[in-house]
mmCIF file with all atom_site columns, C-alpha atoms in Angstrom:
data_model
loop_
_atom_site.group_PDB
_atom_site.id
_atom_site.type_symbol
_atom_site.label_atom_id
_atom_site.label_alt_id
_atom_site.label_comp_id
_atom_site.label_asym_id
_atom_site.label_entity_id
_atom_site.label_seq_id
_atom_site.pdbx_PDB_ins_code
_atom_site.Cartn_x
_atom_site.Cartn_y
_atom_site.Cartn_z
_atom_site.occupancy
_atom_site.B_iso_or_equiv
_atom_site.pdbx_formal_charge
_atom_site.auth_seq_id
_atom_site.auth_comp_id
_atom_site.auth_asym_id
_atom_site.auth_atom_id
_atom_site.pdbx_PDB_model_num
ATOM 1   C CA . MET A 1 1   ? 10.902  -11.106 -4.467  1.00 93.00 ? 29  MET A CA 1
ATOM 2   C CA . ARG A 1 2   ? 13.895  -12.001 -3.808  1.00 96.00 ? 30  ARG A CA 1
ATOM 3   C CA . LEU A 1 3   ? 16.549  -10.374 -1.084  1.00 97.00 ? 31  LEU A CA 1
ATOM 4   C CA . VAL A 1 4   ? 20.379  -11.170 -1.020  1.00 97.00 ? 32  VAL A CA 1
ATOM 5   C CA . ILE A 1 5   ? 22.295  -9.333  1.633   1.00 97.00 ? 33  ILE A CA 1
ATOM 6   C CA . ALA A 1 6   ? 26.096  -9.971  0.750   1.00 97.00 ? 34  ALA A CA 1
ATOM 7   C CA . ARG A 1 7   ? 29.783  -8.287  0.445   1.00 97.00 ? 35  ARG A CA 1
ATOM 8   C CA . CYS A 1 8   ? 29.885  -7.406  -3.151  1.00 97.00 ? 36  CYS A CA 1
ATOM 9   C CA . SER A 1 9   ? 31.132  -4.861  -5.845  1.00 97.00 ? 37  SER A CA 1
ATOM 10  C CA . VAL A 1 10  ? 29.203  -3.143  -8.447  1.00 97.00 ? 38  VAL A CA 1
ATOM 11  C CA . ASP A 1 11  ? 29.771  -2.752  -11.776 1.00 96.00 ? 39  ASP A CA 1
ATOM 12  C CA . TYR A 1 12  ? 27.772  -0.872  -14.592 1.00 94.00 ? 40  TYR A CA 1
ATOM 13  C CA . VAL A 1 13  ? 28.347  -1.221  -18.053 1.00 92.00 ? 41  VAL A CA 1
ATOM 14  C CA . GLY A 1 14  ? 26.430  0.645   -20.727 1.00 88.00 ? 42  GLY A CA 1
ATOM 15  C CA . ARG A 1 15  ? 26.042  3.981   -21.995 1.00 81.00 ? 43  ARG A CA 1
ATOM 16  C CA . LEU A 1 16  ? 28.574  4.360   -19.000 1.00 82.00 ? 44  LEU A CA 1
ATOM 17  C CA . THR A 1 17  ? 30.593  2.788   -16.690 1.00 88.00 ? 45  THR A CA 1
ATOM 18  C CA . ALA A 1 18  ? 30.527  2.887   -12.940 1.00 91.00 ? 46  ALA A CA 1
ATOM 19  C CA . HIS A 1 19  ? 32.086  1.359   -10.514 1.00 95.00 ? 47  HIS A CA 1
ATOM 20  C CA . LEU A 1 20  ? 30.698  0.470   -6.179  1.00 96.00 ? 48  LEU A CA 1
ATOM 21  C CA . PRO A 1 21  ? 34.361  -1.001  -4.444  1.00 97.00 ? 49  PRO A CA 1
ATOM 22  C CA . MET A 1 22  ? 33.540  -4.113  -2.115  1.00 97.00 ? 50  MET A CA 1
ATOM 23  C CA . ALA A 1 23  ? 30.786  -3.475  0.570   1.00 97.00 ? 51  ALA A CA 1
ATOM 24  C CA . PRO A 1 24  ? 27.980  -5.291  2.223   1.00 97.00 ? 52  PRO A CA 1
ATOM 25  C CA . ARG A 1 25  ? 24.816  -4.110  0.478   1.00 97.00 ? 53  ARG A CA 1
ATOM 26  C CA . LEU A 1 26  ? 21.139  -5.303  -0.072  1.00 97.00 ? 54  LEU A CA 1
ATOM 27  C CA . LEU A 1 27  ? 20.288  -6.528  -3.229  1.00 97.00 ? 55  LEU A CA 1
ATOM 28  C CA . LEU A 1 28  ? 16.454  -6.353  -4.188  1.00 96.00 ? 56  LEU A CA 1
ATOM 29  C CA . PHE A 1 29  ? 15.327  -8.773  -7.040  1.00 96.00 ? 57  PHE A CA 1
ATOM 30  C CA . LYS A 1 30  ? 11.754  -8.066  -7.835  1.00 93.00 ? 58  LYS A CA 1
ATOM 31  C CA . ALA A 1 31  ? 8.875   -10.181 -9.728  1.00 89.00 ? 59  ALA A CA 1
ATOM 32  C CA . ASP A 1 32  ? 8.432   -7.595  -12.083 1.00 87.00 ? 60  ASP A CA 1
ATOM 33  C CA . GLY A 1 33  ? 12.313  -8.057  -13.452 1.00 91.00 ? 61  GLY A CA 1
ATOM 34  C CA . SER A 1 34  ? 13.803  -4.981  -11.796 1.00 93.00 ? 62  SER A CA 1
ATOM 35  C CA . VAL A 1 35  ? 16.683  -5.147  -10.086 1.00 96.00 ? 63  VAL A CA 1
ATOM 36  C CA . SER A 1 36  ? 18.406  -3.044  -7.627  1.00 95.00 ? 64  SER A CA 1
ATOM 37  C CA . VAL A 1 37  ? 21.486  -2.024  -4.991  1.00 96.00 ? 65  VAL A CA 1
ATOM 38  C CA . HIS A 1 38  ? 20.896  -0.588  -1.847  1.00 96.00 ? 66  HIS A CA 1
ATOM 39  C CA . ALA A 1 39  ? 22.906  0.552   0.706   1.00 95.00 ? 67  ALA A CA 1
ATOM 40  C CA . ASP A 1 40  ? 22.140  1.657   4.409   1.00 91.00 ? 68  ASP A CA 1
ATOM 41  C CA . ASP A 1 41  ? 21.546  5.305   4.074   1.00 88.00 ? 69  ASP A CA 1
ATOM 42  C CA . ARG A 1 42  ? 19.801  7.357   1.059   1.00 80.00 ? 70  ARG A CA 1
ATOM 43  C CA . ALA A 1 43  ? 16.355  6.116   2.339   1.00 79.00 ? 71  ALA A CA 1
ATOM 44  C CA . TYR A 1 44  ? 14.968  4.638   -0.547  1.00 80.00 ? 72  TYR A CA 1
ATOM 45  C CA . LYS A 1 45  ? 17.143  5.547   -3.180  1.00 87.00 ? 73  LYS A CA 1
ATOM 46  C CA . PRO A 1 46  ? 19.161  2.767   -4.290  1.00 92.00 ? 74  PRO A CA 1
ATOM 47  C CA . LEU A 1 47  ? 22.880  2.722   -4.994  1.00 94.00 ? 75  LEU A CA 1
ATOM 48  C CA . ASN A 1 48  ? 22.395  1.411   -8.384  1.00 94.00 ? 76  ASN A CA 1
ATOM 49  C CA . TRP A 1 49  ? 19.299  -0.209  -10.335 1.00 91.00 ? 77  TRP A CA 1
ATOM 50  C CA . MET A 1 50  ? 18.206  -1.710  -13.609 1.00 91.00 ? 78  MET A CA 1
ATOM 51  C CA . ASN A 1 51  ? 14.780  -1.603  -14.624 1.00 89.00 ? 79  ASN A CA 1
ATOM 52  C CA . PRO A 1 52  ? 12.672  -4.391  -16.238 1.00 90.00 ? 80  PRO A CA 1
ATOM 53  C CA . PRO A 1 53  ? 13.189  -6.606  -17.929 1.00 91.00 ? 81  PRO A CA 1
ATOM 54  C CA . CYS A 1 54  ? 16.118  -7.846  -17.053 1.00 93.00 ? 82  CYS A CA 1
ATOM 55  C CA . LYS A 1 55  ? 17.972  -11.460 -16.961 1.00 94.00 ? 83  LYS A CA 1
ATOM 56  C CA . VAL A 1 56  ? 20.281  -12.915 -13.971 1.00 96.00 ? 84  VAL A CA 1
ATOM 57  C CA . ARG A 1 57  ? 22.831  -15.376 -14.507 1.00 96.00 ? 85  ARG A CA 1
ATOM 58  C CA . GLU A 1 58  ? 24.329  -16.714 -11.483 1.00 97.00 ? 86  GLU A CA 1
ATOM 59  C CA . ASP A 1 59  ? 27.893  -17.993 -12.159 1.00 96.00 ? 87  ASP A CA 1
ATOM 60  C CA . GLY A 1 60  ? 29.774  -18.624 -9.018  1.00 96.00 ? 88  GLY A CA 1
ATOM 61  C CA . PRO A 1 61  ? 31.031  -15.366 -7.577  1.00 97.00 ? 89  PRO A CA 1
ATOM 62  C CA . THR A 1 62  ? 30.204  -13.072 -10.674 1.00 97.00 ? 90  THR A CA 1
ATOM 63  C CA . TRP A 1 63  ? 26.155  -12.483 -10.914 1.00 97.00 ? 91  TRP A CA 1
ATOM 64  C CA . THR A 1 64  ? 25.560  -10.628 -14.249 1.00 97.00 ? 92  THR A CA 1
ATOM 65  C CA . VAL A 1 65  ? 22.276  -8.870  -14.530 1.00 96.00 ? 93  VAL A CA 1
ATOM 66  C CA . THR A 1 66  ? 21.370  -7.897  -18.350 1.00 96.00 ? 94  THR A CA 1
ATOM 67  C CA . HIS A 1 67  ? 18.584  -5.456  -19.502 1.00 94.00 ? 95  HIS A CA 1
ATOM 68  C CA . GLY A 1 68  ? 16.202  -7.516  -22.000 1.00 91.00 ? 96  GLY A CA 1
ATOM 69  C CA . LYS A 1 69  ? 16.279  -4.459  -24.346 1.00 90.00 ? 97  LYS A CA 1
ATOM 70  C CA . THR A 1 70  ? 18.870  -2.256  -24.126 1.00 91.00 ? 98  THR A CA 1
ATOM 71  C CA . GLY A 1 71  ? 21.769  -4.845  -23.321 1.00 93.00 ? 99  GLY A CA 1
ATOM 72  C CA . GLU A 1 72  ? 23.360  -2.981  -20.251 1.00 93.00 ? 100 GLU A CA 1
ATOM 73  C CA . LYS A 1 73  ? 24.711  -4.900  -17.478 1.00 95.00 ? 101 LYS A CA 1
ATOM 74  C CA . LEU A 1 74  ? 25.086  -4.744  -13.870 1.00 96.00 ? 102 LEU A CA 1
ATOM 75  C CA . ILE A 1 75  ? 28.174  -7.001  -13.038 1.00 96.00 ? 103 ILE A CA 1
ATOM 76  C CA . LEU A 1 76  ? 27.846  -7.943  -9.379  1.00 97.00 ? 104 LEU A CA 1
ATOM 77  C CA . THR A 1 77  ? 31.010  -9.374  -7.659  1.00 98.00 ? 105 THR A CA 1
ATOM 78  C CA . ILE A 1 78  ? 29.853  -11.465 -4.532  1.00 97.00 ? 106 ILE A CA 1
ATOM 79  C CA . GLU A 1 79  ? 32.518  -12.110 -1.841  1.00 97.00 ? 107 GLU A CA 1
ATOM 80  C CA . GLU A 1 80  ? 30.530  -13.048 1.033   1.00 97.00 ? 108 GLU A CA 1
ATOM 81  C CA . VAL A 1 81  ? 26.337  -13.531 0.859   1.00 97.00 ? 109 VAL A CA 1
ATOM 82  C CA . ILE A 1 82  ? 24.636  -12.731 4.439   1.00 97.00 ? 110 ILE A CA 1
ATOM 83  C CA . HIS A 1 83  ? 21.489  -13.444 3.543   1.00 97.00 ? 111 HIS A CA 1
ATOM 84  C CA . ASP A 1 84  ? 19.229  -15.083 0.564   1.00 97.00 ? 112 ASP A CA 1
ATOM 85  C CA . SER A 1 85  ? 15.702  -15.493 1.292   1.00 97.00 ? 113 SER A CA 1
ATOM 86  C CA . SER A 1 86  ? 12.611  -15.202 -1.058  1.00 95.00 ? 114 SER A CA 1
ATOM 87  C CA . HIS A 1 87  ? 9.251   -13.998 -0.384  1.00 93.00 ? 115 HIS A CA 1
ATOM 88  C CA . GLU A 1 88  ? 5.614   -14.429 -2.179  1.00 90.00 ? 116 GLU A CA 1
ATOM 89  C CA . LEU A 1 89  ? 4.524   -10.702 -1.418  1.00 86.00 ? 117 LEU A CA 1
ATOM 90  C CA . GLY A 1 90  ? 1.293   -11.291 -4.016  1.00 80.00 ? 118 GLY A CA 1
ATOM 91  C CA . VAL A 1 91  ? -0.798  -8.527  -5.561  1.00 73.00 ? 119 VAL A CA 1
ATOM 92  C CA . ASP A 1 92  ? -0.614  -5.172  -3.816  1.00 68.00 ? 120 ASP A CA 1
ATOM 93  C CA . PRO A 1 93  ? -4.077  -3.015  -3.186  1.00 64.00 ? 121 PRO A CA 1
ATOM 94  C CA . GLY A 1 94  ? -2.056  0.210   -4.030  1.00 57.00 ? 122 GLY A CA 1
ATOM 95  C CA . LEU A 1 95  ? -1.618  3.038   -1.821  1.00 47.00 ? 123 LEU A CA 1
ATOM 96  C CA . GLN A 1 96  ? -4.860  4.476   -0.267  1.00 51.00 ? 124 GLN A CA 1
ATOM 97  C CA . LYS A 1 97  ? -4.544  7.957   0.111   1.00 48.00 ? 125 LYS A CA 1
ATOM 98  C CA . ASP A 1 98  ? -6.005  9.569   3.229   1.00 49.00 ? 126 ASP A CA 1
ATOM 99  C CA . GLY A 1 99  ? -7.926  12.543  3.207   1.00 52.00 ? 127 GLY A CA 1
ATOM 100 C CA . VAL A 1 100 ? -9.427  11.795  -0.652  1.00 69.00 ? 128 VAL A CA 1
ATOM 101 C CA . GLU A 1 101 ? -12.115 13.977  -2.169  1.00 78.00 ? 129 GLU A CA 1
ATOM 102 C CA . ALA A 1 102 ? -15.082 12.278  -0.962  1.00 82.00 ? 130 ALA A CA 1
ATOM 103 C CA . HIS A 1 103 ? -13.391 12.630  2.806   1.00 84.00 ? 131 HIS A CA 1
ATOM 104 C CA . LEU A 1 104 ? -12.881 16.273  2.413   1.00 85.00 ? 132 LEU A CA 1
ATOM 105 C CA . GLN A 1 105 ? -16.457 16.409  0.700   1.00 88.00 ? 133 GLN A CA 1
ATOM 106 C CA . GLU A 1 106 ? -17.843 14.673  3.966   1.00 89.00 ? 134 GLU A CA 1
ATOM 107 C CA . LEU A 1 107 ? -15.863 16.482  7.115   1.00 88.00 ? 135 LEU A CA 1
ATOM 108 C CA . LEU A 1 108 ? -16.695 19.855  5.020   1.00 90.00 ? 136 LEU A CA 1
ATOM 109 C CA . ALA A 1 109 ? -20.090 19.080  5.077   1.00 90.00 ? 137 ALA A CA 1
ATOM 110 C CA . GLU A 1 110 ? -20.302 18.115  8.547   1.00 89.00 ? 138 GLU A CA 1
ATOM 111 C CA . HIS A 1 111 ? -18.132 21.022  9.497   1.00 89.00 ? 139 HIS A CA 1
ATOM 112 C CA . ILE A 1 112 ? -19.792 23.673  7.462   1.00 92.00 ? 140 ILE A CA 1
ATOM 113 C CA . GLY A 1 113 ? -19.210 26.123  9.745   1.00 89.00 ? 141 GLY A CA 1
ATOM 114 C CA . THR A 1 114 ? -15.507 26.081  8.678   1.00 87.00 ? 142 THR A CA 1
ATOM 115 C CA . LEU A 1 115 ? -17.047 28.260  5.554   1.00 91.00 ? 143 LEU A CA 1
ATOM 116 C CA . GLY A 1 116 ? -18.360 31.119  8.204   1.00 90.00 ? 144 GLY A CA 1
ATOM 117 C CA . ASP A 1 117 ? -20.312 31.699  11.118  1.00 92.00 ? 145 ASP A CA 1
ATOM 118 C CA . GLY A 1 118 ? -24.381 31.129  10.522  1.00 94.00 ? 146 GLY A CA 1
ATOM 119 C CA . TRP A 1 119 ? -23.324 28.557  7.216   1.00 95.00 ? 147 TRP A CA 1
ATOM 120 C CA . SER A 1 120 ? -25.836 25.848  6.752   1.00 95.00 ? 148 SER A CA 1
ATOM 121 C CA . LEU A 1 121 ? -26.150 22.639  4.274   1.00 95.00 ? 149 LEU A CA 1
ATOM 122 C CA . VAL A 1 122 ? -28.314 22.000  2.085   1.00 96.00 ? 150 VAL A CA 1
ATOM 123 C CA . ARG A 1 123 ? -27.024 18.839  0.755   1.00 95.00 ? 151 ARG A CA 1
ATOM 124 C CA . ARG A 1 124 ? -24.167 16.996  -0.545  1.00 93.00 ? 152 ARG A CA 1
ATOM 125 C CA . GLU A 1 125 ? -23.986 15.731  -4.180  1.00 92.00 ? 153 GLU A CA 1
ATOM 126 C CA . TYR A 1 126 ? -26.538 18.362  -5.565  1.00 94.00 ? 154 TYR A CA 1
ATOM 127 C CA . PRO A 1 127 ? -28.060 16.952  -8.733  1.00 92.00 ? 155 PRO A CA 1
ATOM 128 C CA . THR A 1 128 ? -27.594 18.719  -12.144 1.00 91.00 ? 156 THR A CA 1
ATOM 129 C CA . ALA A 1 129 ? -27.799 18.089  -15.592 1.00 89.00 ? 157 ALA A CA 1
ATOM 130 C CA . ILE A 1 130 ? -24.188 17.626  -16.199 1.00 89.00 ? 158 ILE A CA 1
ATOM 131 C CA . GLY A 1 131 ? -23.585 16.081  -12.325 1.00 90.00 ? 159 GLY A CA 1
ATOM 132 C CA . PRO A 1 132 ? -23.578 16.441  -9.012  1.00 92.00 ? 160 PRO A CA 1
ATOM 133 C CA . VAL A 1 133 ? -22.016 19.762  -6.939  1.00 94.00 ? 161 VAL A CA 1
ATOM 134 C CA . ASP A 1 134 ? -19.814 18.181  -4.065  1.00 94.00 ? 162 ASP A CA 1
ATOM 135 C CA . ILE A 1 135 ? -22.035 20.353  -1.552  1.00 95.00 ? 163 ILE A CA 1
ATOM 136 C CA . LEU A 1 136 ? -24.833 23.057  -1.683  1.00 97.00 ? 164 LEU A CA 1
ATOM 137 C CA . CYS A 1 137 ? -25.122 25.681  1.133   1.00 96.00 ? 165 CYS A CA 1
ATOM 138 C CA . ARG A 1 138 ? -26.432 28.714  2.539   1.00 96.00 ? 166 ARG A CA 1
ATOM 139 C CA . ASP A 1 139 ? -24.363 31.643  3.927   1.00 95.00 ? 167 ASP A CA 1
ATOM 140 C CA . HIS A 1 140 ? -25.245 33.373  6.852   1.00 94.00 ? 168 HIS A CA 1
ATOM 141 C CA . THR A 1 141 ? -27.813 35.938  4.731   1.00 95.00 ? 169 THR A CA 1
ATOM 142 C CA . GLY A 1 142 ? -29.487 32.861  3.324   1.00 95.00 ? 170 GLY A CA 1
ATOM 143 C CA . ALA A 1 143 ? -27.758 33.140  -0.113  1.00 96.00 ? 171 ALA A CA 1
ATOM 144 C CA . THR A 1 144 ? -27.278 30.095  -2.096  1.00 97.00 ? 172 THR A CA 1
ATOM 145 C CA . VAL A 1 145 ? -23.389 28.837  -2.100  1.00 97.00 ? 173 VAL A CA 1
ATOM 146 C CA . ALA A 1 146 ? -21.949 25.844  -4.383  1.00 97.00 ? 174 ALA A CA 1
ATOM 147 C CA . VAL A 1 147 ? -18.773 24.472  -3.070  1.00 96.00 ? 175 VAL A CA 1
ATOM 148 C CA . GLU A 1 148 ? -16.539 22.400  -5.573  1.00 95.00 ? 176 GLU A CA 1
ATOM 149 C CA . ILE A 1 149 ? -13.989 20.360  -3.856  1.00 92.00 ? 177 ILE A CA 1
ATOM 150 C CA . LYS A 1 150 ? -10.905 18.902  -4.891  1.00 92.00 ? 178 LYS A CA 1
ATOM 151 C CA . ARG A 1 151 ? -7.593  17.526  -3.206  1.00 87.00 ? 179 ARG A CA 1
ATOM 152 C CA . ARG A 1 152 ? -5.293  19.841  -5.705  1.00 89.00 ? 180 ARG A CA 1
ATOM 153 C CA . GLY A 1 153 ? -7.335  22.774  -7.162  1.00 92.00 ? 181 GLY A CA 1
ATOM 154 C CA . GLU A 1 154 ? -6.274  23.206  -11.185 1.00 94.00 ? 182 GLU A CA 1
ATOM 155 C CA . ILE A 1 155 ? -7.573  24.879  -13.887 1.00 95.00 ? 183 ILE A CA 1
ATOM 156 C CA . ASP A 1 156 ? -10.019 21.931  -14.813 1.00 93.00 ? 184 ASP A CA 1
ATOM 157 C CA . GLY A 1 157 ? -11.901 22.220  -11.377 1.00 94.00 ? 185 GLY A CA 1
ATOM 158 C CA . VAL A 1 158 ? -12.452 25.879  -11.852 1.00 96.00 ? 186 VAL A CA 1
ATOM 159 C CA . GLU A 1 159 ? -13.926 24.849  -15.396 1.00 95.00 ? 187 GLU A CA 1
ATOM 160 C CA . GLN A 1 160 ? -15.959 22.439  -13.757 1.00 94.00 ? 188 GLN A CA 1
ATOM 161 C CA . LEU A 1 161 ? -17.730 24.542  -11.028 1.00 96.00 ? 189 LEU A CA 1
ATOM 162 C CA . THR A 1 162 ? -18.303 27.500  -13.840 1.00 96.00 ? 190 THR A CA 1
ATOM 163 C CA . ARG A 1 163 ? -20.521 25.170  -15.166 1.00 95.00 ? 191 ARG A CA 1
ATOM 164 C CA . TYR A 1 164 ? -22.538 24.016  -12.476 1.00 95.00 ? 192 TYR A CA 1
ATOM 165 C CA . LEU A 1 165 ? -23.107 28.115  -11.557 1.00 96.00 ? 193 LEU A CA 1
ATOM 166 C CA . GLU A 1 166 ? -24.184 28.579  -14.928 1.00 95.00 ? 194 GLU A CA 1
ATOM 167 C CA . LEU A 1 167 ? -26.923 25.843  -14.418 1.00 94.00 ? 195 LEU A CA 1
ATOM 168 C CA . LEU A 1 168 ? -27.802 26.340  -10.844 1.00 96.00 ? 196 LEU A CA 1
ATOM 169 C CA . ASN A 1 169 ? -28.466 30.174  -11.227 1.00 96.00 ? 197 ASN A CA 1
ATOM 170 C CA . ARG A 1 170 ? -31.399 29.086  -14.009 1.00 94.00 ? 198 ARG A CA 1
ATOM 171 C CA . ASP A 1 171 ? -33.096 27.672  -10.876 1.00 94.00 ? 199 ASP A CA 1
ATOM 172 C CA . PRO A 1 172 ? -35.366 30.555  -9.858  1.00 93.00 ? 200 PRO A CA 1
ATOM 173 C CA . LEU A 1 173 ? -35.498 28.966  -6.343  1.00 93.00 ? 201 LEU A CA 1
ATOM 174 C CA . LEU A 1 174 ? -31.462 28.905  -5.936  1.00 95.00 ? 202 LEU A CA 1
ATOM 175 C CA . ALA A 1 175 ? -30.557 32.003  -7.549  1.00 95.00 ? 203 ALA A CA 1
ATOM 176 C CA . PRO A 1 176 ? -28.522 33.880  -7.404  1.00 96.00 ? 204 PRO A CA 1
ATOM 177 C CA . VAL A 1 177 ? -26.060 31.170  -6.491  1.00 97.00 ? 205 VAL A CA 1
ATOM 178 C CA . ARG A 1 178 ? -22.165 31.888  -5.919  1.00 96.00 ? 206 ARG A CA 1
ATOM 179 C CA . GLY A 1 179 ? -19.251 29.916  -5.840  1.00 97.00 ? 207 GLY A CA 1
ATOM 180 C CA . ILE A 1 180 ? -16.785 28.606  -3.726  1.00 96.00 ? 208 ILE A CA 1
ATOM 181 C CA . PHE A 1 181 ? -13.778 26.487  -4.930  1.00 97.00 ? 209 PHE A CA 1
ATOM 182 C CA . ALA A 1 182 ? -12.073 24.718  -1.894  1.00 93.00 ? 210 ALA A CA 1
ATOM 183 C CA . ALA A 1 183 ? -8.939  22.531  -1.881  1.00 91.00 ? 211 ALA A CA 1
ATOM 184 C CA . GLN A 1 184 ? -5.944  21.202  0.016   1.00 89.00 ? 212 GLN A CA 1
ATOM 185 C CA . GLU A 1 185 ? -3.597  22.779  -2.365  1.00 91.00 ? 213 GLU A CA 1
ATOM 186 C CA . ILE A 1 186 ? -4.744  25.513  -5.023  1.00 94.00 ? 214 ILE A CA 1
ATOM 187 C CA . ARG A 1 187 ? -2.388  26.298  -8.105  1.00 94.00 ? 215 ARG A CA 1
ATOM 188 C CA . PRO A 1 188 ? -2.015  29.718  -8.615  1.00 95.00 ? 216 PRO A CA 1
ATOM 189 C CA . GLN A 1 189 ? -3.434  29.700  -12.300 1.00 95.00 ? 217 GLN A CA 1
ATOM 190 C CA . ALA A 1 190 ? -6.204  28.288  -10.822 1.00 96.00 ? 218 ALA A CA 1
ATOM 191 C CA . ARG A 1 191 ? -6.855  30.711  -8.166  1.00 95.00 ? 219 ARG A CA 1
ATOM 192 C CA . VAL A 1 192 ? -6.329  33.779  -10.480 1.00 96.00 ? 220 VAL A CA 1
ATOM 193 C CA . LEU A 1 193 ? -8.791  32.036  -13.215 1.00 96.00 ? 221 LEU A CA 1
ATOM 194 C CA . ALA A 1 194 ? -11.501 31.366  -10.074 1.00 96.00 ? 222 ALA A CA 1
ATOM 195 C CA . THR A 1 195 ? -11.334 34.886  -8.849  1.00 95.00 ? 223 THR A CA 1
ATOM 196 C CA . ASP A 1 196 ? -11.817 36.669  -12.440 1.00 96.00 ? 224 ASP A CA 1
ATOM 197 C CA . ARG A 1 197 ? -15.022 34.655  -12.291 1.00 95.00 ? 225 ARG A CA 1
ATOM 198 C CA . GLY A 1 198 ? -15.923 35.520  -9.231  1.00 96.00 ? 226 GLY A CA 1
ATOM 199 C CA . ILE A 1 199 ? -15.531 32.328  -7.427  1.00 97.00 ? 227 ILE A CA 1
ATOM 200 C CA . GLY A 1 200 ? -14.321 32.432  -3.884  1.00 96.00 ? 228 GLY A CA 1
ATOM 201 C CA . CYS A 1 201 ? -11.045 29.933  -2.978  1.00 96.00 ? 229 CYS A CA 1
ATOM 202 C CA . VAL A 1 202 ? -10.700 28.265  0.357   1.00 93.00 ? 230 VAL A CA 1
ATOM 203 C CA . THR A 1 203 ? -7.824  26.324  1.173   1.00 91.00 ? 231 THR A CA 1
ATOM 204 C CA . LEU A 1 204 ? -8.825  23.075  3.150   1.00 86.00 ? 232 LEU A CA 1
ATOM 205 C CA . ASP A 1 205 ? -6.873  21.941  6.122   1.00 83.00 ? 233 ASP A CA 1
ATOM 206 C CA . TYR A 1 206 ? -7.512  18.416  6.441   1.00 75.00 ? 234 TYR A CA 1
ATOM 207 C CA . ASP A 1 207 ? -6.011  18.438  9.811   1.00 73.00 ? 235 ASP A CA 1
ATOM 208 C CA . SER A 1 208 ? -8.392  20.512  11.512  1.00 76.00 ? 236 SER A CA 1
ATOM 209 C CA . LEU A 1 209 ? -11.201 19.535  9.925   1.00 75.00 ? 237 LEU A CA 1
ATOM 210 C CA . ARG A 1 210 ? -10.460 16.222  11.174  1.00 73.00 ? 238 ARG A CA 1
ATOM 211 C CA . GLY A 1 211 ? -10.526 17.862  14.926  1.00 67.00 ? 239 GLY A CA 1
ATOM 212 C CA . ILE A 1 212 ? -10.386 21.406  15.710  1.00 46.00 ? 240 ILE A CA 1
ATOM 213 C CA . ALA A 1 213 ? -11.710 23.641  13.025  1.00 42.00 ? 241 ALA A CA 1
ATOM 214 C CA . PRO A 1 214 ? -9.590  26.335  11.818  1.00 43.00 ? 242 PRO A CA 1
ATOM 215 C CA . GLU A 1 215 ? -9.662  29.637  13.623  1.00 49.00 ? 243 GLU A CA 1
ATOM 216 C CA . ASN A 1 216 ? -9.609  31.976  10.525  1.00 51.00 ? 244 ASN A CA 1
ATOM 217 C CA . PRO A 1 217 ? -10.396 29.889  7.424   1.00 48.00 ? 245 PRO A CA 1
ATOM 218 C CA . THR A 1 218 ? -8.278  30.995  3.970   1.00 47.00 ? 246 THR A CA 1
ATOM 219 C CA . LEU A 1 219 ? -10.771 32.846  1.932   1.00 45.00 ? 247 LEU A CA 1
ATOM 220 C CA . PHE A 1 220 ? -9.949  35.011  -1.179  1.00 40.00 ? 248 PHE A CA 1
#
């Protein structure tokens, strides 16, 4: 990545025209062929940019960025270069999200009492012919409950839990088995479908699971 801090003006020539008057700006030339122009505000959003593939031609104070497919141009008129450096960042490992489903499953299994007083864990990843149920547990009456966990609760997650319940209820040692659909966020359509099928919904508070369990989990 090349980082240039320069006093410059910027003209965009393409489907329309746009002009940024002379001012100090940060210019980012990335290895993927993109170019963006930044000011010291607007958070991460650039003032102007060009997606890859781009070619850059430096002709004295005039730097021309041309898009390889559309022919659109950013014309940078450089009055003063304050900083110019290049850095090899290498391959990025990608965003590692906190609170993924596996971690939510682990936390909920550890704090199964979040679902209700007197609840007990039977097993995580309880096997079935079509895949493992995230959590199999028993409520305070000893009845079997299958819990499907998602970060974001969508209709397909409800469908998945429905298939698990159909199989689990064929086992006389487990039946009757009811279901709970648990997620950090449950879409309204998924909640309606779950309710229609007699499946309970729980909104998980990830921070509370990591520390203090919520006083009243949201059950619908």
